[in-house]
mmCIF file of C-alpha atoms and ligand atoms in Angstrom:
data_model
loop_
_atom_site.group_PDB
_atom_site.id
_atom_site.type_symbol
_atom_site.label_atom_id
_atom_site.label_comp_id
_atom_site.label_asym_id
_atom_site.label_seq_id
_atom_site.Cartn_x
_atom_site.Cartn_y
_atom_site.Cartn_z
ATOM 1 C CA MET A 1 0.362 -0.163 0.156
ATOM 2 C CA GLN A 2 1.275 3.582 -0.783
ATOM 3 C CA ILE A 3 0.179 7.173 0.173
ATOM 4 C CA TYR A 4 -1.979 8.876 -2.386
ATOM 5 C CA CYS A 5 -0.320 11.824 -3.272
ATOM 6 C CA SER A 6 -1.447 12.801 -6.546
ATOM 7 C CA VAL A 7 -3.749 15.770 -7.623
ATOM 8 C CA THR A 8 -3.294 17.321 -10.870
ATOM 9 C CA PHE A 9 -6.133 19.646 -10.993
ATOM 10 C CA GLU A 10 -5.787 23.676 -9.608
ATOM 11 C CA ARG A 11 -8.308 25.888 -10.862
ATOM 12 C CA LYS A 12 -5.492 28.586 -11.124
ATOM 13 C CA ASN A 13 -3.665 27.300 -13.692
ATOM 14 C CA MET A 14 -7.315 26.627 -15.412
ATOM 15 C CA ASP A 15 -7.807 28.150 -18.872
ATOM 16 C CA ARG A 16 -10.988 28.954 -19.156
ATOM 17 C CA LYS A 17 -12.105 26.785 -22.365
ATOM 18 C CA GLU A 18 -10.845 24.067 -19.516
ATOM 19 C CA ALA A 19 -13.342 26.191 -16.518
ATOM 20 C CA ILE A 20 -16.202 26.060 -19.713
ATOM 21 C CA LYS A 21 -15.420 22.627 -20.240
ATOM 22 C CA LEU A 22 -15.590 21.211 -16.347
ATOM 23 C CA SER A 23 -18.904 23.464 -15.539
ATOM 24 C CA ALA A 24 -21.077 22.296 -18.442
ATOM 25 C CA MET A 25 -19.513 18.574 -17.234
ATOM 26 C CA VAL A 26 -20.946 19.136 -13.698
ATOM 27 C CA ALA A 27 -23.955 20.721 -14.339
ATOM 28 C CA LEU A 28 -24.042 17.186 -16.868
ATOM 29 C CA LEU A 29 -23.848 15.133 -13.959
ATOM 30 C CA GLY A 30 -26.893 17.199 -12.062
ATOM 31 C CA LEU A 31 -24.147 18.901 -9.988
ATOM 32 C CA THR A 32 -25.553 22.684 -8.785
ATOM 33 C CA ASP A 33 -23.168 22.745 -6.711
ATOM 34 C CA ILE A 34 -19.217 22.651 -8.009
ATOM 35 C CA SER A 35 -17.383 23.915 -5.108
ATOM 36 C CA GLY A 36 -16.688 20.339 -4.166
ATOM 37 C CA LEU A 37 -15.011 19.225 -7.052
ATOM 38 C CA PHE A 38 -12.520 23.037 -5.897
ATOM 39 C CA ALA A 39 -12.427 22.255 -2.180
ATOM 40 C CA ALA A 40 -8.524 21.385 -1.888
ATOM 41 C CA ILE A 41 -9.140 17.446 -0.492
ATOM 42 C CA ASN A 42 -9.117 17.746 4.127
ATOM 43 C CA ASN A 43 -6.320 15.174 3.795
ATOM 44 C CA GLU A 44 -3.911 15.176 0.897
ATOM 45 C CA LYS A 45 -2.010 11.909 2.031
ATOM 46 C CA GLU A 46 -5.421 9.712 2.289
ATOM 47 C CA THR A 47 -3.898 6.202 1.680
ATOM 48 C CA ARG A 48 -5.694 4.434 -0.977
ATOM 49 C CA SER A 49 -6.166 1.228 -1.544
ATOM 50 C CA PHE A 50 -6.793 -2.099 -3.690
ATOM 51 C CA HIS A 51 -9.610 -4.775 -3.537
ATOM 52 C CA ARG A 52 -8.829 -7.663 -4.623
ATOM 53 C CA PHE A 53 -9.467 -11.619 -4.827
ATOM 54 C CA ARG A 54 -9.645 -14.428 -7.335
ATOM 55 C CA MET A 55 -12.632 -16.148 -9.462
ATOM 56 C CA GLY A 56 -11.395 -19.749 -10.700
ATOM 57 C CA LYS A 57 -8.152 -18.868 -12.255
ATOM 58 C CA LEU A 58 -9.385 -15.068 -13.224
ATOM 59 C CA GLU A 59 -6.519 -12.582 -10.343
ATOM 60 C CA LEU A 60 -9.487 -9.304 -9.835
ATOM 61 C CA THR A 61 -7.816 -6.039 -8.057
ATOM 62 C CA VAL A 62 -10.938 -2.992 -8.161
ATOM 63 C CA VAL A 63 -9.377 0.130 -7.866
ATOM 64 C CA THR A 64 -11.200 3.349 -8.274
ATOM 65 C CA ASP A 65 -11.253 6.124 -9.827
ATOM 66 C CA GLY A 66 -12.783 8.693 -7.283
ATOM 67 C CA HIS A 67 -16.189 9.505 -7.070
ATOM 68 C CA ILE A 68 -19.353 12.405 -8.929
ATOM 69 C CA LEU A 69 -21.388 13.652 -6.265
ATOM 70 C CA MET A 70 -24.554 13.876 -8.063
ATOM 71 C CA LYS A 71 -26.915 16.803 -6.140
ATOM 72 C CA PRO A 72 -30.229 16.955 -5.736
ATOM 73 C CA VAL A 73 -31.063 13.458 -5.837
ATOM 74 C CA GLN A 74 -34.085 14.530 -8.621
ATOM 75 C CA PRO A 75 -34.459 14.750 -11.204
ATOM 76 C CA ASN A 76 -30.944 13.187 -11.735
ATOM 77 C CA PHE A 77 -32.997 9.936 -10.477
ATOM 78 C CA ALA A 78 -36.685 9.409 -10.415
ATOM 79 C CA PRO A 79 -37.547 12.537 -13.017
ATOM 80 C CA GLY A 80 -41.356 13.683 -12.445
ATOM 81 C CA ILE A 81 -41.667 11.195 -9.524
ATOM 82 C CA ALA A 82 -43.359 11.960 -6.738
ATOM 83 C CA PRO A 83 -40.941 13.787 -4.395
ATOM 84 C CA SER A 84 -42.396 12.804 -1.278
ATOM 85 C CA LYS A 85 -41.851 8.858 -2.483
ATOM 86 C CA VAL A 86 -38.339 9.000 -3.335
ATOM 87 C CA GLU A 87 -37.763 10.652 -0.484
ATOM 88 C CA GLN A 88 -39.526 7.575 1.646
ATOM 89 C CA ILE A 89 -37.385 5.651 -0.248
ATOM 90 C CA LEU A 90 -34.008 6.981 0.733
ATOM 91 C CA GLU A 91 -35.441 7.799 4.539
ATOM 92 C CA ASP A 92 -36.473 4.293 4.888
ATOM 93 C CA ASN A 93 -32.951 2.575 3.594
ATOM 94 C CA PHE A 94 -30.935 5.645 5.973
ATOM 95 C CA ALA A 95 -29.903 6.773 2.760
ATOM 96 C CA SER A 96 -29.275 10.420 1.744
ATOM 97 C CA LYS A 97 -31.992 12.384 0.495
ATOM 98 C CA GLN A 98 -29.644 14.951 -0.659
ATOM 99 C CA GLU A 99 -27.524 13.126 -3.050
ATOM 100 C CA VAL A 100 -25.750 10.046 -4.538
ATOM 101 C CA ASP A 101 -22.562 9.444 -4.339
ATOM 102 C CA LEU A 102 -21.134 7.765 -7.010
ATOM 103 C CA GLY A 103 -18.115 5.260 -7.126
ATOM 104 C CA ILE A 104 -15.951 5.242 -9.855
ATOM 105 C CA ASN A 105 -15.137 1.049 -9.446
ATOM 106 C CA ILE A 106 -12.168 0.397 -12.188
ATOM 107 C CA LEU A 107 -12.275 -3.650 -12.281
ATOM 108 C CA VAL A 108 -9.154 -5.246 -13.382
ATOM 109 C CA ILE A 109 -8.996 -9.133 -14.666
ATOM 110 C CA ARG A 110 -5.154 -10.978 -14.816
ATOM 111 C CA SER A 111 -5.700 -13.532 -16.155
ATOM 112 C CA ALA A 112 -2.143 -16.525 -17.500
ATOM 113 C CA ASP A 113 -1.885 -13.509 -20.584
ATOM 114 C CA ARG A 114 -3.347 -10.499 -20.018
ATOM 115 C CA VAL A 115 -4.460 -7.760 -17.665
ATOM 116 C CA ILE A 116 -7.756 -6.157 -19.087
ATOM 117 C CA LEU A 117 -9.568 -3.333 -17.668
ATOM 118 C CA VAL A 118 -12.934 -2.551 -17.027
ATOM 119 C CA ASP A 119 -13.137 1.006 -18.671
ATOM 120 C CA SER A 120 -10.570 3.960 -18.281
ATOM 121 C CA GLY A 121 -12.415 5.996 -15.599
ATOM 122 C CA CYS A 122 -12.773 9.685 -16.475
ATOM 123 C CA GLY A 123 -9.673 10.512 -16.843
ATOM 124 C CA SER A 124 -9.017 14.503 -17.500
ATOM 125 C CA ASN A 125 -12.051 15.758 -18.031
ATOM 126 C CA PHE A 126 -14.058 15.445 -14.007
ATOM 127 C CA GLY A 127 -10.893 18.222 -12.360
ATOM 128 C CA ARG A 128 -9.666 16.558 -9.214
ATOM 129 C CA ASN A 129 -12.693 14.153 -7.442
ATOM 130 C CA SER A 130 -11.859 11.917 -10.068
ATOM 131 C CA GLY A 131 -9.327 10.540 -13.214
ATOM 132 C CA TRP A 132 -6.672 8.688 -9.931
ATOM 133 C CA LEU A 133 -6.857 5.393 -12.347
ATOM 134 C CA LEU A 134 -3.070 5.650 -13.034
ATOM 135 C CA ALA A 135 -2.122 6.173 -9.078
ATOM 136 C CA ASN A 136 -4.066 3.672 -7.800
ATOM 137 C CA LEU A 137 -3.315 0.736 -10.409
ATOM 138 C CA ALA A 138 0.425 2.321 -9.303
ATOM 139 C CA ASN A 139 -0.913 1.202 -5.814
ATOM 140 C CA ALA A 140 -1.950 -1.749 -7.097
ATOM 141 C CA ASP A 141 1.536 -3.104 -8.385
ATOM 142 C CA ILE A 142 -0.164 -2.646 -11.663
ATOM 143 C CA LYS A 143 1.447 -1.359 -15.256
ATOM 144 C CA VAL A 144 0.134 1.036 -17.466
ATOM 145 C CA ALA A 145 2.508 -0.628 -20.453
ATOM 146 C CA GLU A 146 1.341 -4.221 -19.092
ATOM 147 C CA VAL A 147 -2.120 -3.193 -19.899
ATOM 148 C CA THR A 148 -3.337 -6.155 -23.061
ATOM 149 C CA ASP A 149 -6.855 -4.547 -23.095
ATOM 150 C CA VAL A 150 -9.147 -2.141 -22.380
ATOM 151 C CA VAL A 151 -13.192 -2.903 -22.622
ATOM 152 C CA ILE A 152 -15.565 -0.063 -23.075
ATOM 153 C CA SER A 153 -18.813 -0.388 -21.419
ATOM 154 C CA HIS A 154 -19.935 2.747 -23.210
ATOM 155 C CA ALA A 155 -18.702 5.596 -24.060
ATOM 156 C CA HIS A 156 -20.348 8.013 -22.032
ATOM 157 C CA PRO A 157 -17.138 10.783 -20.454
ATOM 158 C CA ASP A 158 -16.065 9.042 -17.412
ATOM 159 C CA HIS A 159 -15.834 5.894 -18.650
ATOM 160 C CA ILE A 160 -14.044 6.131 -22.120
ATOM 161 C CA GLY A 161 -12.458 9.496 -20.639
ATOM 162 C CA GLY A 162 -9.653 7.282 -19.345
ATOM 163 C CA LEU A 163 -7.949 6.684 -22.530
ATOM 164 C CA THR A 164 -6.231 9.528 -23.874
ATOM 165 C CA ASP A 165 -4.715 12.012 -21.502
ATOM 166 C CA ASN A 166 -4.818 16.143 -21.296
ATOM 167 C CA SER A 167 -3.301 15.845 -24.444
ATOM 168 C CA GLY A 168 -5.249 13.719 -26.352
ATOM 169 C CA GLN A 169 -2.102 10.721 -26.235
ATOM 170 C CA ILE A 170 -2.737 7.181 -25.201
ATOM 171 C CA VAL A 171 -2.251 6.296 -22.043
ATOM 172 C CA PHE A 172 -2.530 2.572 -22.077
ATOM 173 C CA PRO A 173 0.930 2.185 -24.747
ATOM 174 C CA ASN A 174 0.365 -1.720 -25.529
ATOM 175 C CA ALA A 175 -3.724 -2.260 -24.847
ATOM 176 C CA SER A 176 -6.340 -2.850 -27.729
ATOM 177 C CA VAL A 177 -9.681 -1.765 -27.267
ATOM 178 C CA TYR A 178 -13.357 -3.393 -27.379
ATOM 179 C CA LEU A 179 -16.128 -1.551 -27.593
ATOM 180 C CA SER A 180 -19.895 -2.211 -29.276
ATOM 181 C CA ARG A 181 -20.076 -1.468 -33.375
ATOM 182 C CA ILE A 182 -23.918 0.167 -32.393
ATOM 183 C CA GLU A 183 -22.527 1.875 -29.016
ATOM 184 C CA HIS A 184 -19.426 3.625 -32.062
ATOM 185 C CA ASP A 185 -22.038 3.998 -34.789
ATOM 186 C CA PHE A 186 -24.510 5.951 -32.404
ATOM 187 C CA TRP A 187 -21.145 8.210 -31.759
ATOM 188 C CA MET A 188 -19.294 8.670 -33.901
ATOM 189 C CA SER A 189 -22.626 9.518 -36.657
ATOM 190 C CA PRO A 190 -23.232 12.884 -37.747
ATOM 191 C CA SER A 191 -25.998 14.001 -35.903
ATOM 192 C CA PRO A 192 -26.459 11.338 -31.859
ATOM 193 C CA ASP A 193 -29.941 11.183 -32.015
ATOM 194 C CA PHE A 194 -30.818 12.202 -27.726
ATOM 195 C CA SER A 195 -35.151 12.565 -28.575
ATOM 196 C CA LYS A 196 -35.906 10.015 -26.509
ATOM 197 C CA SER A 197 -33.965 11.331 -23.519
ATOM 198 C CA LYS A 198 -34.634 13.448 -20.714
ATOM 199 C CA LEU A 199 -31.755 14.627 -20.520
ATOM 200 C CA ARG A 200 -32.423 18.787 -22.552
ATOM 201 C CA ASP A 201 -29.236 20.704 -22.946
ATOM 202 C CA ASN A 202 -27.739 20.624 -26.030
ATOM 203 C CA THR A 203 -24.539 21.943 -25.060
ATOM 204 C CA LEU A 204 -23.722 18.961 -22.465
ATOM 205 C CA LYS A 205 -25.235 16.584 -25.404
ATOM 206 C CA ASN A 206 -22.513 18.016 -27.698
ATOM 207 C CA LEU A 207 -19.652 18.158 -25.161
ATOM 208 C CA VAL A 208 -20.460 13.937 -23.987
ATOM 209 C CA VAL A 209 -20.547 13.393 -27.779
ATOM 210 C CA GLU A 210 -16.885 15.498 -27.830
ATOM 211 C CA ILE A 211 -15.530 13.193 -25.206
ATOM 212 C CA ALA A 212 -16.782 10.254 -26.867
ATOM 213 C CA ARG A 213 -15.219 11.112 -30.578
ATOM 214 C CA LYS A 214 -12.298 12.156 -29.299
ATOM 215 C CA ASN A 215 -11.153 8.995 -27.453
ATOM 216 C CA ILE A 216 -12.856 6.914 -29.884
ATOM 217 C CA THR A 217 -10.952 8.881 -32.396
ATOM 218 C CA ALA A 218 -7.633 8.543 -31.143
ATOM 219 C CA LEU A 219 -8.012 5.468 -30.417
ATOM 220 C CA LYS A 220 -8.952 4.408 -34.011
ATOM 221 C CA PRO A 221 -6.219 2.107 -34.569
ATOM 222 C CA ARG A 222 -6.210 -0.062 -31.922
ATOM 223 C CA LEU A 223 -10.206 -0.303 -31.430
ATOM 224 C CA GLN A 224 -12.253 -4.110 -32.459
ATOM 225 C CA LEU A 225 -15.765 -3.426 -32.406
ATOM 226 C CA LEU A 226 -18.317 -6.206 -31.061
ATOM 227 C CA ASP A 227 -21.630 -7.714 -31.794
ATOM 228 C CA ASP A 228 -23.971 -8.723 -29.272
ATOM 229 C CA GLY A 229 -22.981 -11.470 -27.248
ATOM 230 C CA ALA A 230 -19.168 -11.476 -28.066
ATOM 231 C CA GLU A 231 -16.990 -13.848 -26.299
ATOM 232 C CA MET A 232 -12.966 -12.800 -25.982
ATOM 233 C CA LEU A 233 -9.787 -12.526 -24.168
ATOM 234 C CA GLY A 234 -10.855 -16.417 -23.330
ATOM 235 C CA CYS A 235 -13.044 -14.985 -20.336
ATOM 236 C CA ILE A 236 -15.908 -12.649 -20.752
ATOM 237 C CA LYS A 237 -19.044 -12.181 -23.242
ATOM 238 C CA MET A 238 -20.187 -9.128 -23.783
ATOM 239 C CA GLN A 239 -23.850 -8.643 -23.920
ATOM 240 C CA MET A 240 -26.308 -5.622 -24.060
ATOM 241 C CA ALA A 241 -28.071 -4.136 -22.043
ATOM 242 C CA PRO A 242 -29.084 -0.488 -24.697
ATOM 243 C CA GLY A 243 -31.002 2.278 -23.507
ATOM 244 C CA HIS A 244 -28.653 3.815 -21.536
ATOM 245 C CA THR A 245 -26.405 4.554 -24.355
ATOM 246 C CA PRO A 246 -27.978 2.885 -27.168
ATOM 247 C CA GLY A 247 -24.698 0.022 -27.233
ATOM 248 C CA HIS A 248 -24.457 -0.513 -23.435
ATOM 249 C CA CYS A 249 -23.340 -3.429 -22.702
ATOM 250 C CA VAL A 250 -23.007 -5.558 -19.083
ATOM 251 C CA VAL A 251 -19.730 -7.865 -19.312
ATOM 252 C CA GLN A 252 -19.715 -11.944 -18.021
ATOM 253 C CA LEU A 253 -16.870 -12.414 -16.654
ATOM 254 C CA TYR A 254 -16.063 -16.312 -16.841
ATOM 255 C CA SER A 255 -13.301 -18.813 -16.050
ATOM 256 C CA GLY A 256 -14.695 -23.010 -15.300
ATOM 257 C CA SER A 257 -17.305 -22.210 -14.197
ATOM 258 C CA GLU A 258 -17.482 -19.487 -12.224
ATOM 259 C CA SER A 259 -18.865 -16.157 -13.014
ATOM 260 C CA LEU A 260 -19.008 -12.375 -12.555
ATOM 261 C CA TYR A 261 -21.482 -9.770 -13.591
ATOM 262 C CA HIS A 262 -19.766 -6.450 -14.485
ATOM 263 C CA ILE A 263 -23.352 -4.145 -14.770
ATOM 264 C CA ALA A 264 -21.959 -1.069 -16.176
ATOM 265 C CA ASP A 265 -24.271 1.741 -15.877
ATOM 266 C CA LEU A 266 -27.171 -0.570 -15.856
ATOM 267 C CA ILE A 267 -27.183 1.694 -11.998
ATOM 268 C CA HIS A 268 -26.251 4.445 -10.403
ATOM 269 C CA SER A 269 -28.397 3.987 -6.756
ATOM 270 C CA GLN A 270 -28.171 0.611 -4.473
ATOM 271 C CA VAL A 271 -31.734 2.445 -3.432
ATOM 272 C CA LEU A 272 -33.440 3.932 -5.784
ATOM 273 C CA SER A 273 -32.560 2.413 -9.561
ATOM 274 C CA LEU A 274 -32.957 -1.362 -7.394
ATOM 275 C CA GLU A 275 -36.197 -0.189 -5.140
ATOM 276 C CA HIS A 276 -37.967 1.418 -8.507
ATOM 277 C CA PRO A 277 -36.088 0.046 -11.872
ATOM 278 C CA GLU A 278 -39.053 2.150 -13.742
ATOM 279 C CA TRP A 279 -38.522 5.847 -12.034
ATOM 280 C CA GLY A 280 -35.345 6.137 -14.411
ATOM 281 C CA PHE A 281 -32.708 7.865 -14.214
ATOM 282 C CA GLU A 282 -32.610 11.230 -16.065
ATOM 283 C CA GLY A 283 -28.775 11.216 -18.199
ATOM 284 C CA ASP A 284 -30.070 7.221 -19.968
ATOM 285 C CA THR A 285 -30.463 7.679 -23.662
ATOM 286 C CA ASP A 286 -33.840 5.965 -24.226
ATOM 287 C CA PHE A 287 -35.311 7.075 -20.638
ATOM 288 C CA GLU A 288 -38.222 3.677 -21.114
ATOM 289 C CA LEU A 289 -35.407 2.205 -22.980
ATOM 290 C CA ALA A 290 -33.675 1.966 -20.113
ATOM 291 C CA ILE A 291 -36.023 0.838 -17.645
ATOM 292 C CA THR A 292 -36.390 -1.949 -19.516
ATOM 293 C CA SER A 293 -32.920 -3.263 -19.920
ATOM 294 C CA ARG A 294 -32.339 -2.302 -15.826
ATOM 295 C CA ARG A 295 -35.592 -4.434 -14.587
ATOM 296 C CA LYS A 296 -34.417 -7.381 -17.361
ATOM 297 C CA VAL A 297 -31.238 -7.427 -16.333
ATOM 298 C CA LEU A 298 -32.311 -7.297 -12.663
ATOM 299 C CA GLU A 299 -34.365 -10.456 -12.981
ATOM 300 C CA LYS A 300 -31.682 -12.389 -14.713
ATOM 301 C CA LEU A 301 -29.246 -11.191 -11.977
ATOM 302 C CA ALA A 302 -31.835 -12.654 -9.163
ATOM 303 C CA LEU A 303 -32.375 -15.809 -10.521
ATOM 304 C CA SER A 304 -29.009 -16.889 -11.016
ATOM 305 C CA LYS A 305 -28.135 -15.367 -7.649
ATOM 306 C CA ALA A 306 -25.128 -14.515 -9.933
ATOM 307 C CA MET A 307 -21.774 -12.597 -8.703
ATOM 308 C CA VAL A 308 -22.424 -8.726 -9.152
ATOM 309 C CA PHE A 309 -19.683 -5.859 -10.235
ATOM 310 C CA SER A 310 -20.620 -2.309 -9.803
ATOM 311 C CA TYR A 311 -18.927 0.490 -11.906
ATOM 312 C CA HIS A 312 -20.974 2.725 -9.489
ATOM 313 C CA LEU A 313 -21.909 1.552 -6.334
ATOM 314 C CA PRO A 314 -20.485 2.157 -2.797
ATOM 315 C CA TRP A 315 -17.133 0.513 -2.668
ATOM 316 C CA PRO A 316 -16.213 -1.722 -4.091
ATOM 317 C CA GLY A 317 -19.400 -2.104 -5.828
ATOM 318 C CA ILE A 318 -18.985 -6.045 -5.200
ATOM 319 C CA GLY A 319 -22.789 -8.150 -4.639
ATOM 320 C CA HIS A 320 -25.907 -9.581 -4.612
ATOM 321 C CA VAL A 321 -29.236 -9.297 -6.760
ATOM 322 C CA ARG A 322 -32.816 -9.700 -4.246
ATOM 323 C CA ARG A 323 -35.780 -9.847 -5.432
ATOM 324 C CA LYS A 324 -37.781 -7.131 -2.687
ATOM 325 C CA ASN A 325 -41.008 -6.942 -3.032
ATOM 326 C CA ALA A 326 -42.255 -5.661 -6.793
ATOM 327 C CA GLY A 327 -38.384 -4.312 -7.126
ATOM 328 C CA PHE A 328 -35.203 -5.881 -6.120
ATOM 329 C CA GLU A 329 -32.155 -4.792 -2.972
ATOM 330 C CA TRP A 330 -28.480 -5.110 -3.490
ATOM 331 C CA VAL A 331 -27.147 -6.863 -1.073
ATOM 332 C CA ARG A 332 -22.822 -5.993 -0.673
ATOM 333 C CA LEU A 333 -20.697 -8.802 -0.595
ATOM 334 C CA PRO A 334 -18.465 -8.264 3.004
ATOM 335 C CA SER A 335 -15.588 -8.280 3.041
ATOM 336 C CA VAL A 336 -13.304 -8.809 6.492
ATOM 337 C CA LEU A 337 -9.933 -6.796 5.233
ATOM 338 C CA PRO A 338 -10.067 -3.408 5.712
ATOM 339 C CA ASP A 339 -9.208 -1.891 1.622
HETATM 340 ZN ZN1 ZN B 1 -20.908 6.334 -16.177
#
């Protein structure tokens, strides 16, 4: 374990374009109070760590890229639902009624001959509360040059943004990158269709498109496009779960008879998205389709009792999905050791 002290974001060094971009990204994520992004971290020498476990022949490591504070809860979550209902559910689950704090859990898979990342975090797009991936890979003794593959669940900036650095250079010099063909075609089309989303701000949508295109273009020589059900690298199967974005995938990881489902952005709250999958998420590209996919996959996970890895649920994002009333609940896998 090493002391974490890599903080690169400084407000005074930000030019106007960067400031506008940051403000817009913050607004996209529903942050009305941006002071948190600029505030100094209380203890610059906070220790970060990693969570490591085995599944069959695979060594799995979870590292954090930081976190994203979504504030207020509505309309980021449950747009159009009576606030009293939403607040009651949050209260019943001892959750904050003011905000939902999203983790950014990055799964690293080491097999006999590969080191595979699932998603790449925010990179430098969101300021100092995220973009911690590289420092924390180093903490976990994983070298950037030994990463052979990066599987991208979908091309939103908090998943694809870590593929390139501030100057547009590729971060993982030896890695192939995998992305669903539908996802690629959507973001690279002349005018991506957001008509079924509840998100209305065109400036923000344009910015998300810009970051997706920047990364896809930079990685083009290394990019492999996948269709639904594609199997690769001896341990991964991609499964389309569209709605959050058109080509959004969940990633089934397997070794022998063991499986783990990386559910990417199927859910963003361990309370609201599970108890009421139909209340929806404002940032979904197709609001209704996302609800259908969410319910369908959650149903499958509850039935199979599969182990689940979630990108945005609280650290380290590992648990199970269980039925609860007409919806579901998250059962976090306990860990006997501190992280
Ligand atoms: Zn996300």
